[in-house]
């Protein structure tokens, strides 16, 4: 049974103030429901924003921040009015390329393709502006190589097992391409890692998979075995640091074991 009750209005007000004070400074994607130009109000809704819209909005916001940061820095270093720079360069690039960020990415490899556009105002975009813009874009937007790694176990219990494993490692490294150089490293027998660095994730993954295939074929012919422990994946600096720490621990344990055996 529902029972009606009453509460003091100030309690609700304090609760609302507390709730909204926690939101101050946070950036949230919202939907514009209505704009009242006469009263100067904008009605917003957070509920009506779908997860897909949130992702798209955050991505667009991140790109716009990067573009504005570059434009502002170029404006300051060349003593060019920022608004004039947007009118002459920024906004035309938004219209033609969907986002100025996309045009800036093209500039990393072919800046002439962008500056040859007749819609740009060459009076404002002089050589000093072009030079500053290209320099800033290349410094901030040149893609960083990805490191791709796979973990595997190599075992062979035949009389020439060590040579068999070395042969399998060489077969894996022979899968290297001009863009992706494959390297096989020993962690602690029988665990090995296959790594490569590349700007193209798909190409790097395919190269590592080809290297594992070559190593599997080679070691199987010598009655050995390859077990894939971790499939090819992009790893971060943190993963590399953890791997290095693991290798140091293994080396430390092995050296302590040797010291004990000597005693």
PDB file of C-alpha atoms in Angstrom:
ATOM      1  CA  UNK A   1       0.000   0.000   0.000  1.00  0.00           C
ATOM      2  CA  UNK A   2       1.369   3.408  -1.011  1.00  0.00           C
ATOM      3  CA  UNK A   3       1.502   6.027   1.724  1.00  0.00           C
ATOM      4  CA  UNK A   4       1.825   9.715   0.818  1.00  0.00           C
ATOM      5  CA  UNK A   5       4.502  11.688   2.605  1.00  0.00           C
ATOM      6  CA  UNK A   6       5.993  15.183   2.534  1.00  0.00           C
ATOM      7  CA  UNK A   7       9.525  16.510   2.671  1.00  0.00           C
ATOM      8  CA  UNK A   8      11.101  19.916   2.955  1.00  0.00           C
ATOM      9  CA  UNK A   9      11.787  21.613  -0.377  1.00  0.00           C
ATOM     10  CA  UNK A  10      15.291  22.723   0.651  1.00  0.00           C
ATOM     11  CA  UNK A  11      16.339  19.064   1.033  1.00  0.00           C
ATOM     12  CA  UNK A  12      15.564  18.475  -2.640  1.00  0.00           C
ATOM     13  CA  UNK A  13      17.331  21.672  -3.642  1.00  0.00           C
ATOM     14  CA  UNK A  14      20.470  20.665  -1.691  1.00  0.00           C
ATOM     15  CA  UNK A  15      20.356  17.204  -3.310  1.00  0.00           C
ATOM     16  CA  UNK A  16      20.135  18.718  -6.797  1.00  0.00           C
ATOM     17  CA  UNK A  17      22.965  21.167  -6.107  1.00  0.00           C
ATOM     18  CA  UNK A  18      25.130  18.293  -4.818  1.00  0.00           C
ATOM     19  CA  UNK A  19      24.310  16.198  -7.884  1.00  0.00           C
ATOM     20  CA  UNK A  20      25.122  18.945 -10.396  1.00  0.00           C
ATOM     21  CA  UNK A  21      28.238  20.116  -8.537  1.00  0.00           C
ATOM     22  CA  UNK A  22      29.760  16.695  -9.245  1.00  0.00           C
ATOM     23  CA  UNK A  23      29.198  17.259 -12.977  1.00  0.00           C
ATOM     24  CA  UNK A  24      31.019  20.623 -13.109  1.00  0.00           C
ATOM     25  CA  UNK A  25      33.999  20.466 -15.453  1.00  0.00           C
ATOM     26  CA  UNK A  26      32.937  17.224 -17.120  1.00  0.00           C
ATOM     27  CA  UNK A  27      32.452  17.118 -20.892  1.00  0.00           C
ATOM     28  CA  UNK A  28      29.291  15.221 -21.826  1.00  0.00           C
ATOM     29  CA  UNK A  29      27.745  14.635 -25.288  1.00  0.00           C
ATOM     30  CA  UNK A  30      24.125  15.848 -25.372  1.00  0.00           C
ATOM     31  CA  UNK A  31      21.381  16.313 -27.955  1.00  0.00           C
ATOM     32  CA  UNK A  32      19.933  19.758 -28.735  1.00  0.00           C
ATOM     33  CA  UNK A  33      16.142  19.533 -28.399  1.00  0.00           C
ATOM     34  CA  UNK A  34      15.094  23.119 -28.878  1.00  0.00           C
ATOM     35  CA  UNK A  35      16.610  26.589 -29.300  1.00  0.00           C
ATOM     36  CA  UNK A  36      14.729  29.650 -28.066  1.00  0.00           C
ATOM     37  CA  UNK A  37      16.431  32.608 -29.758  1.00  0.00           C
ATOM     38  CA  UNK A  38      14.181  35.193 -28.091  1.00  0.00           C
ATOM     39  CA  UNK A  39      14.885  34.085 -24.498  1.00  0.00           C
ATOM     40  CA  UNK A  40      18.373  32.782 -25.258  1.00  0.00           C
ATOM     41  CA  UNK A  41      17.662  29.252 -24.011  1.00  0.00           C
ATOM     42  CA  UNK A  42      18.942  25.943 -25.392  1.00  0.00           C
ATOM     43  CA  UNK A  43      17.170  22.761 -24.253  1.00  0.00           C
ATOM     44  CA  UNK A  44      19.522  19.768 -24.079  1.00  0.00           C
ATOM     45  CA  UNK A  45      18.989  16.057 -23.438  1.00  0.00           C
ATOM     46  CA  UNK A  46      21.568  13.528 -22.273  1.00  0.00           C
ATOM     47  CA  UNK A  47      19.154  10.588 -22.252  1.00  0.00           C
ATOM     48  CA  UNK A  48      18.376  10.689 -25.950  1.00  0.00           C
ATOM     49  CA  UNK A  49      22.016  10.269 -26.979  1.00  0.00           C
ATOM     50  CA  UNK A  50      22.720   6.678 -28.079  1.00  0.00           C
ATOM     51  CA  UNK A  51      26.069   4.934 -27.385  1.00  0.00           C
ATOM     52  CA  UNK A  52      26.873   5.120 -31.125  1.00  0.00           C
ATOM     53  CA  UNK A  53      26.232   8.877 -31.114  1.00  0.00           C
ATOM     54  CA  UNK A  54      28.439   9.286 -28.041  1.00  0.00           C
ATOM     55  CA  UNK A  55      31.348   7.523 -29.741  1.00  0.00           C
ATOM     56  CA  UNK A  56      30.939   9.535 -32.951  1.00  0.00           C
ATOM     57  CA  UNK A  57      30.628  12.805 -31.018  1.00  0.00           C
ATOM     58  CA  UNK A  58      33.711  12.135 -28.876  1.00  0.00           C
ATOM     59  CA  UNK A  59      35.707  11.185 -31.979  1.00  0.00           C
ATOM     60  CA  UNK A  60      34.644  14.373 -33.782  1.00  0.00           C
ATOM     61  CA  UNK A  61      35.384  16.475 -30.697  1.00  0.00           C
ATOM     62  CA  UNK A  62      38.862  14.941 -30.348  1.00  0.00           C
ATOM     63  CA  UNK A  63      39.654  15.657 -34.013  1.00  0.00           C
ATOM     64  CA  UNK A  64      38.361  19.215 -33.733  1.00  0.00           C
ATOM     65  CA  UNK A  65      40.548  19.844 -30.669  1.00  0.00           C
ATOM     66  CA  UNK A  66      43.596  18.677 -32.610  1.00  0.00           C
ATOM     67  CA  UNK A  67      42.723  20.875 -35.612  1.00  0.00           C
ATOM     68  CA  UNK A  68      42.121  23.943 -33.438  1.00  0.00           C
ATOM     69  CA  UNK A  69      45.337  23.381 -31.512  1.00  0.00           C
ATOM     70  CA  UNK A  70      47.334  23.301 -34.762  1.00  0.00           C
ATOM     71  CA  UNK A  71      45.520  26.322 -36.215  1.00  0.00           C
ATOM     72  CA  UNK A  72      46.012  28.361 -33.032  1.00  0.00           C
ATOM     73  CA  UNK A  73      49.722  27.487 -32.867  1.00  0.00           C
ATOM     74  CA  UNK A  74      50.226  28.445 -36.535  1.00  0.00           C
ATOM     75  CA  UNK A  75      48.346  31.689 -35.921  1.00  0.00           C
ATOM     76  CA  UNK A  76      50.609  32.568 -32.977  1.00  0.00           C
ATOM     77  CA  UNK A  77      53.909  31.622 -34.634  1.00  0.00           C
ATOM     78  CA  UNK A  78      53.168  33.459 -37.908  1.00  0.00           C
ATOM     79  CA  UNK A  79      51.299  36.429 -36.363  1.00  0.00           C
ATOM     80  CA  UNK A  80      48.252  35.628 -38.518  1.00  0.00           C
ATOM     81  CA  UNK A  81      44.721  36.393 -37.342  1.00  0.00           C
ATOM     82  CA  UNK A  82      43.120  33.103 -36.251  1.00  0.00           C
ATOM     83  CA  UNK A  83      39.687  33.984 -37.641  1.00  0.00           C
ATOM     84  CA  UNK A  84      41.208  34.878 -41.021  1.00  0.00           C
ATOM     85  CA  UNK A  85      43.093  31.572 -40.998  1.00  0.00           C
ATOM     86  CA  UNK A  86      39.850  29.663 -40.449  1.00  0.00           C
ATOM     87  CA  UNK A  87      38.036  31.626 -43.165  1.00  0.00           C
ATOM     88  CA  UNK A  88      40.869  31.105 -45.666  1.00  0.00           C
ATOM     89  CA  UNK A  89      41.855  27.538 -44.800  1.00  0.00           C
ATOM     90  CA  UNK A  90      40.077  25.783 -41.956  1.00  0.00           C
ATOM     91  CA  UNK A  91      36.410  26.075 -42.900  1.00  0.00           C
ATOM     92  CA  UNK A  92      36.931  25.381 -46.642  1.00  0.00           C
ATOM     93  CA  UNK A  93      38.728  22.159 -45.644  1.00  0.00           C
ATOM     94  CA  UNK A  94      35.794  21.194 -43.408  1.00  0.00           C
ATOM     95  CA  UNK A  95      33.420  21.672 -46.364  1.00  0.00           C
ATOM     96  CA  UNK A  96      35.487  19.745 -48.908  1.00  0.00           C
ATOM     97  CA  UNK A  97      36.880  16.909 -46.759  1.00  0.00           C
ATOM     98  CA  UNK A  98      34.111  16.472 -44.197  1.00  0.00           C
ATOM     99  CA  UNK A  99      36.561  17.488 -41.469  1.00  0.00           C
ATOM    100  CA  UNK A 100      39.775  19.525 -41.565  1.00  0.00           C
ATOM    101  CA  UNK A 101      41.431  16.641 -39.678  1.00  0.00           C
ATOM    102  CA  UNK A 102      41.068  14.446 -42.784  1.00  0.00           C
ATOM    103  CA  UNK A 103      42.761  17.119 -44.917  1.00  0.00           C
ATOM    104  CA  UNK A 104      45.571  17.473 -42.366  1.00  0.00           C
ATOM    105  CA  UNK A 105      46.194  13.714 -42.564  1.00  0.00           C
ATOM    106  CA  UNK A 106      46.634  14.024 -46.338  1.00  0.00           C
ATOM    107  CA  UNK A 107      49.100  16.872 -45.786  1.00  0.00           C
ATOM    108  CA  UNK A 108      51.429  14.513 -43.922  1.00  0.00           C
ATOM    109  CA  UNK A 109      52.227  12.726 -47.205  1.00  0.00           C
ATOM    110  CA  UNK A 110      51.129  15.185 -49.938  1.00  0.00           C
ATOM    111  CA  UNK A 111      50.623  18.793 -48.848  1.00  0.00           C
ATOM    112  CA  UNK A 112      50.607  20.071 -52.453  1.00  0.00           C
ATOM    113  CA  UNK A 113      47.346  18.219 -53.052  1.00  0.00           C
ATOM    114  CA  UNK A 114      45.636  20.344 -50.395  1.00  0.00           C
ATOM    115  CA  UNK A 115      47.249  23.711 -51.146  1.00  0.00           C
ATOM    116  CA  UNK A 116      46.458  23.415 -54.860  1.00  0.00           C
ATOM    117  CA  UNK A 117      42.741  23.748 -54.046  1.00  0.00           C
ATOM    118  CA  UNK A 118      41.381  26.900 -55.706  1.00  0.00           C
ATOM    119  CA  UNK A 119      38.863  27.487 -52.879  1.00  0.00           C
ATOM    120  CA  UNK A 120      41.668  28.443 -50.482  1.00  0.00           C
ATOM    121  CA  UNK A 121      42.671  32.084 -50.052  1.00  0.00           C
ATOM    122  CA  UNK A 122      46.352  32.235 -51.019  1.00  0.00           C
ATOM    123  CA  UNK A 123      46.675  35.834 -49.836  1.00  0.00           C
ATOM    124  CA  UNK A 124      46.396  34.720 -46.216  1.00  0.00           C
ATOM    125  CA  UNK A 125      48.050  31.321 -46.709  1.00  0.00           C
ATOM    126  CA  UNK A 126      51.501  32.603 -47.620  1.00  0.00           C
ATOM    127  CA  UNK A 127      54.709  30.553 -47.612  1.00  0.00           C
ATOM    128  CA  UNK A 128      55.434  31.166 -43.926  1.00  0.00           C
ATOM    129  CA  UNK A 129      51.937  29.958 -42.976  1.00  0.00           C
ATOM    130  CA  UNK A 130      52.303  26.893 -45.203  1.00  0.00           C
ATOM    131  CA  UNK A 131      55.697  26.048 -43.713  1.00  0.00           C
ATOM    132  CA  UNK A 132      54.469  26.443 -40.117  1.00  0.00           C
ATOM    133  CA  UNK A 133      51.322  24.432 -40.840  1.00  0.00           C
ATOM    134  CA  UNK A 134      53.157  21.532 -42.504  1.00  0.00           C
ATOM    135  CA  UNK A 135      55.775  21.456 -39.750  1.00  0.00           C
ATOM    136  CA  UNK A 136      53.139  21.365 -36.990  1.00  0.00           C
ATOM    137  CA  UNK A 137      50.992  18.773 -38.750  1.00  0.00           C
ATOM    138  CA  UNK A 138      53.929  16.437 -39.416  1.00  0.00           C
ATOM    139  CA  UNK A 139      55.079  16.761 -35.812  1.00  0.00           C
ATOM    140  CA  UNK A 140      51.681  16.001 -34.309  1.00  0.00           C
ATOM    141  CA  UNK A 141      49.975  13.747 -36.829  1.00  0.00           C
ATOM    142  CA  UNK A 142      52.665  11.502 -38.307  1.00  0.00           C
ATOM    143  CA  UNK A 143      51.413   7.979 -37.460  1.00  0.00           C
ATOM    144  CA  UNK A 144      53.478   6.000 -34.956  1.00  0.00           C
ATOM    145  CA  UNK A 145      54.465   2.393 -35.804  1.00  0.00           C
ATOM    146  CA  UNK A 146      52.502  -0.361 -34.098  1.00  0.00           C
ATOM    147  CA  UNK A 147      54.247  -3.257 -32.405  1.00  0.00           C
ATOM    148  CA  UNK A 148      52.598  -6.627 -33.040  1.00  0.00           C
ATOM    149  CA  UNK A 149      53.495  -9.702 -31.017  1.00  0.00           C
ATOM    150  CA  UNK A 150      52.570 -13.371 -30.769  1.00  0.00           C
ATOM    151  CA  UNK A 151      53.676 -15.823 -28.053  1.00  0.00           C
ATOM    152  CA  UNK A 152      54.460 -19.459 -28.863  1.00  0.00           C
ATOM    153  CA  UNK A 153      56.126 -22.570 -27.482  1.00  0.00           C
ATOM    154  CA  UNK A 154      58.700 -24.447 -29.542  1.00  0.00           C
ATOM    155  CA  UNK A 155      59.720 -27.953 -28.504  1.00  0.00           C
ATOM    156  CA  UNK A 156      61.664 -30.728 -30.181  1.00  0.00           C
ATOM    157  CA  UNK A 157      62.986 -33.774 -28.304  1.00  0.00           C
ATOM    158  CA  UNK A 158      65.000 -35.333 -31.100  1.00  0.00           C
ATOM    159  CA  UNK A 159      68.794 -35.601 -30.937  1.00  0.00           C
ATOM    160  CA  UNK A 160      69.190 -32.365 -32.909  1.00  0.00           C
ATOM    161  CA  UNK A 161      66.330 -30.577 -31.153  1.00  0.00           C
ATOM    162  CA  UNK A 162      68.220 -27.311 -30.617  1.00  0.00           C
ATOM    163  CA  UNK A 163      69.113 -27.024 -34.289  1.00  0.00           C
ATOM    164  CA  UNK A 164      65.526 -27.888 -35.197  1.00  0.00           C
ATOM    165  CA  UNK A 165      64.198 -25.001 -33.067  1.00  0.00           C
ATOM    166  CA  UNK A 166      66.798 -22.592 -34.482  1.00  0.00           C
ATOM    167  CA  UNK A 167      65.790 -23.657 -37.980  1.00  0.00           C
ATOM    168  CA  UNK A 168      62.125 -22.946 -37.172  1.00  0.00           C
ATOM    169  CA  UNK A 169      63.081 -19.502 -35.829  1.00  0.00           C
ATOM    170  CA  UNK A 170      64.999 -18.710 -39.011  1.00  0.00           C
ATOM    171  CA  UNK A 171      62.020 -19.866 -41.094  1.00  0.00           C
ATOM    172  CA  UNK A 172      59.756 -17.496 -39.168  1.00  0.00           C
ATOM    173  CA  UNK A 173      62.136 -14.561 -39.635  1.00  0.00           C
ATOM    174  CA  UNK A 174      62.392 -15.330 -43.361  1.00  0.00           C
ATOM    175  CA  UNK A 175      58.733 -14.222 -43.637  1.00  0.00           C
ATOM    176  CA  UNK A 176      59.877 -10.623 -43.172  1.00  0.00           C
ATOM    177  CA  UNK A 177      58.764  -8.107 -45.772  1.00  0.00           C
ATOM    178  CA  UNK A 178      60.129  -4.703 -46.713  1.00  0.00           C
ATOM    179  CA  UNK A 179      57.565  -3.017 -44.423  1.00  0.00           C
ATOM    180  CA  UNK A 180      57.495  -5.636 -41.639  1.00  0.00           C
ATOM    181  CA  UNK A 181      60.674  -7.148 -40.261  1.00  0.00           C
ATOM    182  CA  UNK A 182      59.981 -10.258 -38.179  1.00  0.00           C
ATOM    183  CA  UNK A 183      62.071 -11.039 -35.103  1.00  0.00           C
ATOM    184  CA  UNK A 184      61.881 -14.186 -32.934  1.00  0.00           C
ATOM    185  CA  UNK A 185      63.173 -13.895 -29.364  1.00  0.00           C
ATOM    186  CA  UNK A 186      63.602 -16.452 -26.601  1.00  0.00           C
ATOM    187  CA  UNK A 187      61.873 -15.623 -23.316  1.00  0.00           C
ATOM    188  CA  UNK A 188      62.504 -18.830 -21.383  1.00  0.00           C
ATOM    189  CA  UNK A 189      62.576 -22.213 -23.038  1.00  0.00           C
ATOM    190  CA  UNK A 190      60.190 -23.300 -24.505  1.00  0.00           C
ATOM    191  CA  UNK A 191      58.516 -19.847 -24.698  1.00  0.00           C
ATOM    192  CA  UNK A 192      59.335 -17.546 -27.639  1.00  0.00           C
ATOM    193  CA  UNK A 193      57.845 -14.300 -28.962  1.00  0.00           C
ATOM    194  CA  UNK A 194      57.438 -13.236 -32.585  1.00  0.00           C
ATOM    195  CA  UNK A 195      57.369  -9.456 -33.096  1.00  0.00           C
ATOM    196  CA  UNK A 196      57.238  -6.864 -35.845  1.00  0.00           C
ATOM    197  CA  UNK A 197      56.707  -3.106 -36.148  1.00  0.00           C
ATOM    198  CA  UNK A 198      54.559  -1.549 -38.852  1.00  0.00           C
ATOM    199  CA  UNK A 199      52.277   1.371 -39.696  1.00  0.00           C
ATOM    200  CA  UNK A 200      49.711  -0.983 -41.253  1.00  0.00           C
ATOM    201  CA  UNK A 201      48.031  -3.157 -38.618  1.00  0.00           C
ATOM    202  CA  UNK A 202      46.484  -5.640 -41.077  1.00  0.00           C
ATOM    203  CA  UNK A 203      49.768  -6.108 -42.929  1.00  0.00           C
ATOM    204  CA  UNK A 204      51.632  -6.651 -39.649  1.00  0.00           C
ATOM    205  CA  UNK A 205      49.097  -9.211 -38.392  1.00  0.00           C
ATOM    206  CA  UNK A 206      49.268 -11.098 -41.712  1.00  0.00           C
ATOM    207  CA  UNK A 207      53.086 -11.110 -41.608  1.00  0.00           C
ATOM    208  CA  UNK A 208      53.169 -12.525 -38.062  1.00  0.00           C
ATOM    209  CA  UNK A 209      50.623 -15.190 -39.002  1.00  0.00           C
ATOM    210  CA  UNK A 210      52.739 -16.123 -42.035  1.00  0.00           C
ATOM    211  CA  UNK A 211      55.831 -16.331 -39.806  1.00  0.00           C
ATOM    212  CA  UNK A 212      54.053 -18.663 -37.379  1.00  0.00           C
ATOM    213  CA  UNK A 213      52.891 -20.819 -40.291  1.00  0.00           C
ATOM    214  CA  UNK A 214      56.439 -21.100 -41.683  1.00  0.00           C
ATOM    215  CA  UNK A 215      57.817 -22.007 -38.252  1.00  0.00           C
ATOM    216  CA  UNK A 216      55.077 -24.623 -37.762  1.00  0.00           C
ATOM    217  CA  UNK A 217      55.750 -26.266 -41.134  1.00  0.00           C
ATOM    218  CA  UNK A 218      59.513 -26.315 -40.545  1.00  0.00           C
ATOM    219  CA  UNK A 219      59.390 -27.739 -37.025  1.00  0.00           C
ATOM    220  CA  UNK A 220      56.780 -30.360 -37.946  1.00  0.00           C
ATOM    221  CA  UNK A 221      59.101 -31.785 -40.597  1.00  0.00           C
ATOM    222  CA  UNK A 222      61.669 -32.383 -37.830  1.00  0.00           C
ATOM    223  CA  UNK A 223      59.104 -34.023 -35.493  1.00  0.00           C
ATOM    224  CA  UNK A 224      58.958 -30.987 -33.263  1.00  0.00           C
ATOM    225  CA  UNK A 225      55.929 -29.034 -32.081  1.00  0.00           C
ATOM    226  CA  UNK A 226      54.745 -25.419 -32.085  1.00  0.00           C
ATOM    227  CA  UNK A 227      51.964 -24.354 -29.713  1.00  0.00           C
ATOM    228  CA  UNK A 228      50.528 -20.857 -30.118  1.00  0.00           C
ATOM    229  CA  UNK A 229      50.044 -19.436 -26.606  1.00  0.00           C
ATOM    230  CA  UNK A 230      48.924 -15.915 -27.552  1.00  0.00           C
ATOM    231  CA  UNK A 231      47.712 -14.985 -31.074  1.00  0.00           C
ATOM    232  CA  UNK A 232      49.088 -11.917 -32.907  1.00  0.00           C
ATOM    233  CA  UNK A 233      47.991  -8.682 -31.251  1.00  0.00           C
ATOM    234  CA  UNK A 234      49.011  -5.051 -30.935  1.00  0.00           C
ATOM    235  CA  UNK A 235      51.017  -4.496 -27.758  1.00  0.00           C
ATOM    236  CA  UNK A 236      51.727  -1.297 -25.870  1.00  0.00           C
ATOM    237  CA  UNK A 237      54.805   0.025 -24.083  1.00  0.00           C
ATOM    238  CA  UNK A 238      53.320  -1.360 -20.874  1.00  0.00           C
ATOM    239  CA  UNK A 239      53.186  -4.858 -22.383  1.00  0.00           C
ATOM    240  CA  UNK A 240      56.831  -4.533 -23.442  1.00  0.00           C
ATOM    241  CA  UNK A 241      57.780  -3.375 -19.959  1.00  0.00           C
ATOM    242  CA  UNK A 242      55.986  -6.333 -18.357  1.00  0.00           C
ATOM    243  CA  UNK A 243      57.698  -8.698 -20.787  1.00  0.00           C
ATOM    244  CA  UNK A 244      61.117  -7.211 -19.958  1.00  0.00           C
ATOM    245  CA  UNK A 245      60.404  -7.510 -16.230  1.00  0.00           C
ATOM    246  CA  UNK A 246      59.349 -11.130 -16.713  1.00  0.00           C
ATOM    247  CA  UNK A 247      62.570 -11.877 -18.613  1.00  0.00           C
ATOM    248  CA  UNK A 248      64.645 -10.230 -15.874  1.00  0.00           C
ATOM    249  CA  UNK A 249      62.895 -12.306 -13.204  1.00  0.00           C
ATOM    250  CA  UNK A 250      63.528 -15.501 -15.164  1.00  0.00           C
ATOM    251  CA  UNK A 251      67.199 -14.605 -15.676  1.00  0.00           C
ATOM    252  CA  UNK A 252      67.536 -13.754 -11.988  1.00  0.00           C
ATOM    253  CA  UNK A 253      65.977 -17.055 -10.920  1.00  0.00           C
ATOM    254  CA  UNK A 254      68.187 -19.040 -13.279  1.00  0.00           C
ATOM    255  CA  UNK A 255      71.348 -17.282 -12.047  1.00  0.00           C
ATOM    256  CA  UNK A 256      70.365 -17.965  -8.412  1.00  0.00           C
ATOM    257  CA  UNK A 257      69.770 -21.622  -9.267  1.00  0.00           C
ATOM    258  CA  UNK A 258      73.230 -21.845 -10.848  1.00  0.00           C
ATOM    259  CA  UNK A 259      74.814 -20.270  -7.751  1.00  0.00           C
ATOM    260  CA  UNK A 260      73.070 -22.799  -5.492  1.00  0.00           C
ATOM    261  CA  UNK A 261      74.159 -25.698  -7.676  1.00  0.00           C
ATOM    262  CA  UNK A 262      77.781 -24.449  -7.551  1.00  0.00           C
ATOM    263  CA  UNK A 263      77.625 -24.336  -3.746  1.00  0.00           C
TER     264      UNK A 263
END
